[in-house]
């Protein structure tokens, strides 16, 4: 679905945000990209749907070079993106108006538009709330609405750029549950995050620091690189930190921790 070869990007003022980044993301894969603030992970995401263009190197999306797409609108239909603050992504006066916004800009026929809106809202668990004012939604519901707006465009991939960082634990769990359902249906997902607890559902995880890819591993393997992660300013989940203190390293959930402690007690 995505391929980057030796991609470099420099912001005005000379700060190198991406330094010879090469990677591939397969169709249907869920990739988690972790990194502290300033690591380059959000800059990477913006190269995957053409919001930024590489200073050097090449980017392929859907088997084509980014430069080969006739316009950015075509590329944005192929790759949907959901940003950090859900309030900044809402443009409609009702849930259905918000999902319809992008479709109207594309000139999608009314009957097809209604079908897509209904399907997208069903996928994110907001069916039946079409007439609700988005301002009345919770943070998690707003972010699910943003995902619905992206899904209505029928993308082949979905990028999430710190999409849960402003949500409480309940809202975060809501969004992750929706993503797991979409992934099960074959949608390619690239999730940019700094939260280690969000990567467990992913197929693969990458760690960025200083504009470079520093580590590639399965989510389970990632938790064993404690010294490297600390050097790159990435915190382990609280349950893993507690397990390390209690002599039960590598626990990824509370259930695993309790099970390890029970075995030690025996």
CSV table of N, CA and C in Angstrom, one decimal, residues 89-163:
chain,number,residue,atom,x,y,z
A,89,UNK,N,-11.9,19.1,13.1
A,89,UNK,CA,-12.3,18.3,11.9
A,89,UNK,C,-13.8,18.4,11.6
A,90,UNK,N,-14.6,18.9,12.5
A,90,UNK,CA,-16.0,18.9,12.3
A,90,UNK,C,-16.5,20.2,11.6
A,91,UNK,N,-17.2,20.1,10.6
A,91,UNK,CA,-17.7,21.2,9.8
A,91,UNK,C,-19.2,21.3,9.6
A,92,UNK,N,-19.9,20.2,9.9
A,92,UNK,CA,-21.3,20.2,9.7
A,92,UNK,C,-22.1,20.5,11.0
A,93,UNK,N,-23.4,20.9,10.8
A,93,UNK,CA,-24.3,21.2,11.9
A,93,UNK,C,-25.0,20.0,12.4
A,94,UNK,N,-24.8,18.9,11.8
A,94,UNK,CA,-25.4,17.6,12.3
A,94,UNK,C,-24.4,16.5,11.9
A,95,UNK,N,-24.5,15.4,12.5
A,95,UNK,CA,-23.6,14.2,12.2
A,95,UNK,C,-23.7,13.9,10.8
A,96,UNK,N,-24.8,13.8,10.2
A,96,UNK,CA,-24.9,13.4,8.7
A,96,UNK,C,-24.4,14.5,7.8
A,97,UNK,N,-24.6,15.8,8.2
A,97,UNK,CA,-24.0,16.8,7.4
A,97,UNK,C,-22.5,16.8,7.4
A,98,UNK,N,-21.9,16.5,8.5
A,98,UNK,CA,-20.5,16.4,8.6
A,98,UNK,C,-19.9,15.3,7.7
A,99,UNK,N,-20.5,14.2,7.8
A,99,UNK,CA,-20.0,13.1,6.9
A,99,UNK,C,-20.2,13.4,5.5
A,100,UNK,N,-21.3,14.1,5.2
A,100,UNK,CA,-21.6,14.4,3.8
A,100,UNK,C,-20.7,15.5,3.2
A,101,UNK,N,-20.0,16.2,4.0
A,101,UNK,CA,-19.2,17.4,3.5
A,101,UNK,C,-18.2,17.0,2.4
A,102,UNK,N,-17.4,16.0,2.6
A,102,UNK,CA,-16.4,15.6,1.6
A,102,UNK,C,-17.1,15.0,0.4
A,103,UNK,N,-18.2,14.3,0.5
A,103,UNK,CA,-18.9,13.7,-0.6
A,103,UNK,C,-19.5,14.8,-1.5
A,104,UNK,N,-20.0,15.8,-0.9
A,104,UNK,CA,-20.6,16.9,-1.6
A,104,UNK,C,-19.5,17.6,-2.5
A,105,UNK,N,-18.4,17.7,-1.9
A,105,UNK,CA,-17.3,18.4,-2.7
A,105,UNK,C,-16.9,17.5,-3.9
A,106,UNK,N,-17.1,16.2,-3.8
A,106,UNK,CA,-16.8,15.3,-4.9
A,106,UNK,C,-17.9,15.2,-5.9
A,107,UNK,N,-19.1,15.8,-5.6
A,107,UNK,CA,-20.2,15.7,-6.5
A,107,UNK,C,-20.8,14.3,-6.5
A,108,UNK,N,-20.8,13.6,-5.4
A,108,UNK,CA,-21.4,12.2,-5.3
A,108,UNK,C,-22.9,12.4,-5.4
A,109,UNK,N,-23.6,11.6,-6.2
A,109,UNK,CA,-25.0,11.6,-6.3
A,109,UNK,C,-25.7,11.4,-5.0
A,110,UNK,N,-26.9,12.1,-4.8
A,110,UNK,CA,-27.5,12.1,-3.5
A,110,UNK,C,-27.8,10.7,-3.0
A,111,UNK,N,-28.3,9.8,-3.8
A,111,UNK,CA,-28.7,8.4,-3.3
A,111,UNK,C,-27.4,7.7,-2.9
A,112,UNK,N,-26.3,7.8,-3.6
A,112,UNK,CA,-25.0,7.2,-3.2
A,112,UNK,C,-24.5,7.8,-2.0
A,113,UNK,N,-24.7,9.1,-1.8
A,113,UNK,CA,-24.2,9.8,-0.7
A,113,UNK,C,-24.9,9.3,0.6
A,114,UNK,N,-26.2,9.1,0.5
A,114,UNK,CA,-27.0,8.6,1.7
A,114,UNK,C,-26.5,7.2,2.0
A,115,UNK,N,-26.3,6.4,1.0
A,115,UNK,CA,-25.8,5.0,1.3
A,115,UNK,C,-24.5,5.0,2.0
A,116,UNK,N,-23.6,5.8,1.5
A,116,UNK,CA,-22.2,5.9,2.1
A,116,UNK,C,-22.3,6.4,3.5
A,117,UNK,N,-23.1,7.5,3.8
A,117,UNK,CA,-23.2,8.0,5.1
A,117,UNK,C,-23.8,7.0,6.1
A,118,UNK,N,-24.8,6.3,5.7
A,118,UNK,CA,-25.4,5.3,6.6
A,118,UNK,C,-24.4,4.2,6.9
A,119,UNK,N,-23.6,3.7,5.8
A,119,UNK,CA,-22.6,2.7,6.0
A,119,UNK,C,-21.5,3.1,6.9
A,120,UNK,N,-21.0,4.4,6.7
A,120,UNK,CA,-19.9,4.8,7.5
A,120,UNK,C,-20.3,5.0,9.0
A,121,UNK,N,-21.5,5.5,9.2
A,121,UNK,CA,-21.9,5.7,10.6
A,121,UNK,C,-22.2,4.4,11.3
A,122,UNK,N,-22.6,3.4,10.5
A,122,UNK,CA,-22.8,2.1,11.1
A,122,UNK,C,-21.5,1.5,11.5
A,123,UNK,N,-20.5,1.7,10.7
A,123,UNK,CA,-19.1,1.1,11.0
A,123,UNK,C,-18.5,1.7,12.3
A,124,UNK,N,-18.8,3.0,12.5
A,124,UNK,CA,-18.2,3.6,13.7
A,124,UNK,C,-19.2,3.7,14.9
A,125,UNK,N,-20.3,3.0,14.8
A,125,UNK,CA,-21.2,3.0,15.9
A,125,UNK,C,-22.0,4.2,16.2
A,126,UNK,N,-22.3,5.0,15.2
A,126,UNK,CA,-23.0,6.3,15.3
A,126,UNK,C,-24.4,6.2,14.5
A,127,UNK,N,-24.7,5.1,14.1
A,127,UNK,CA,-26.0,5.0,13.4
A,127,UNK,C,-27.2,5.3,14.3
A,128,UNK,N,-28.1,6.1,13.8
A,128,UNK,CA,-29.2,6.5,14.6
A,128,UNK,C,-29.0,7.9,15.2
A,129,UNK,N,-27.8,8.5,15.0
A,129,UNK,CA,-27.5,9.8,15.6
A,129,UNK,C,-27.3,10.8,14.4
A,130,UNK,N,-27.9,10.6,13.3
A,130,UNK,CA,-27.7,11.4,12.1
A,130,UNK,C,-28.0,12.9,12.3
A,131,UNK,N,-29.1,13.1,13.1
A,131,UNK,CA,-29.5,14.5,13.3
A,131,UNK,C,-28.9,15.2,14.5
A,132,UNK,N,-28.1,14.5,15.2
A,132,UNK,CA,-27.5,15.1,16.4
A,132,UNK,C,-26.4,16.2,16.1
A,133,UNK,N,-26.4,17.2,16.9
A,133,UNK,CA,-25.4,18.3,16.7
A,133,UNK,C,-24.1,17.7,17.2
A,134,UNK,N,-23.0,17.7,16.4
A,134,UNK,CA,-21.7,17.2,16.8
A,134,UNK,C,-21.2,17.8,18.1
A,135,UNK,N,-21.6,19.0,18.4
A,135,UNK,CA,-21.1,19.7,19.6
A,135,UNK,C,-21.7,18.9,20.9
A,136,UNK,N,-22.7,18.1,20.7
A,136,UNK,CA,-23.3,17.4,21.8
A,136,UNK,C,-22.6,16.0,22.0
A,137,UNK,N,-21.7,15.6,21.1
A,137,UNK,CA,-21.0,14.3,21.2
A,137,UNK,C,-19.9,14.4,22.2
A,138,UNK,N,-19.5,13.2,22.8
A,138,UNK,CA,-18.3,13.1,23.6
A,138,UNK,C,-17.1,13.2,22.7
A,139,UNK,N,-15.9,13.3,23.3
A,139,UNK,CA,-14.7,13.4,22.6
A,139,UNK,C,-14.5,12.1,21.7
A,140,UNK,N,-14.7,11.0,22.3
A,140,UNK,CA,-14.6,9.7,21.6
A,140,UNK,C,-15.6,9.6,20.4
A,141,UNK,N,-16.8,10.1,20.6
A,141,UNK,CA,-17.8,10.1,19.5
A,141,UNK,C,-17.4,11.0,18.4
A,142,UNK,N,-16.9,12.2,18.8
A,142,UNK,CA,-16.4,13.2,17.8
A,142,UNK,C,-15.3,12.6,16.9
A,143,UNK,N,-14.4,11.9,17.6
A,143,UNK,CA,-13.3,11.3,16.8
A,143,UNK,C,-13.8,10.1,15.9
A,144,UNK,N,-14.8,9.4,16.4
A,144,UNK,CA,-15.4,8.4,15.6
A,144,UNK,C,-16.2,9.0,14.4
A,145,UNK,N,-16.7,10.2,14.6
A,145,UNK,CA,-17.4,10.9,13.5
A,145,UNK,C,-16.3,11.3,12.5
A,146,UNK,N,-15.2,11.8,12.9
A,146,UNK,CA,-14.1,12.1,12.0
A,146,UNK,C,-13.7,10.9,11.2
A,147,UNK,N,-13.6,9.7,11.8
A,147,UNK,CA,-13.3,8.5,11.1
A,147,UNK,C,-14.4,8.2,10.1
A,148,UNK,N,-15.7,8.4,10.4
A,148,UNK,CA,-16.8,8.1,9.5
A,148,UNK,C,-16.6,9.0,8.3
A,149,UNK,N,-16.3,10.3,8.5
A,149,UNK,CA,-16.1,11.2,7.4
A,149,UNK,C,-15.0,10.7,6.4
A,150,UNK,N,-14.0,10.1,7.0
A,150,UNK,CA,-12.9,9.6,6.1
A,150,UNK,C,-13.4,8.3,5.4
A,151,UNK,N,-14.1,7.5,6.1
A,151,UNK,CA,-14.5,6.2,5.6
A,151,UNK,C,-15.6,6.4,4.4
A,152,UNK,N,-16.4,7.4,4.5
A,152,UNK,CA,-17.4,7.7,3.5
A,152,UNK,C,-16.7,7.9,2.1
A,153,UNK,N,-15.5,8.4,2.1
A,153,UNK,CA,-14.7,8.6,0.9
A,153,UNK,C,-14.2,7.3,0.3
A,154,UNK,N,-14.5,6.2,1.0
A,154,UNK,CA,-14.1,4.8,0.6
A,154,UNK,C,-12.6,4.7,0.3
A,155,UNK,N,-11.7,5.0,1.3
A,155,UNK,CA,-10.3,5.0,1.2
A,155,UNK,C,-9.8,3.6,1.2
A,156,UNK,N,-8.6,3.4,0.7
A,156,UNK,CA,-7.9,2.1,0.8
A,156,UNK,C,-7.1,2.0,2.1
A,157,UNK,N,-6.8,3.2,2.7
A,157,UNK,CA,-6.0,3.2,3.9
A,157,UNK,C,-6.5,4.4,4.8
A,158,UNK,N,-6.2,4.2,6.1
A,158,UNK,CA,-6.6,5.3,7.0
A,158,UNK,C,-5.4,5.6,7.9
A,159,UNK,N,-5.0,6.9,7.9
A,159,UNK,CA,-3.9,7.4,8.7
A,159,UNK,C,-4.5,8.1,10.0
A,160,UNK,N,-4.0,7.8,11.1
A,160,UNK,CA,-4.4,8.4,12.4
A,160,UNK,C,-3.2,9.1,13.0
A,161,UNK,N,-3.2,10.4,13.0
A,161,UNK,CA,-2.1,11.2,13.5
A,161,UNK,C,-2.4,11.6,14.9
A,162,UNK,N,-1.9,10.9,15.9
A,162,UNK,CA,-2.2,11.2,17.3
A,162,UNK,C,-3.7,11.3,17.6
A,163,UNK,N,-4.5,10.5,16.9
A,163,UNK,CA,-5.9,10.7,16.9
A,163,UNK,C,-6.6,10.4,18.3
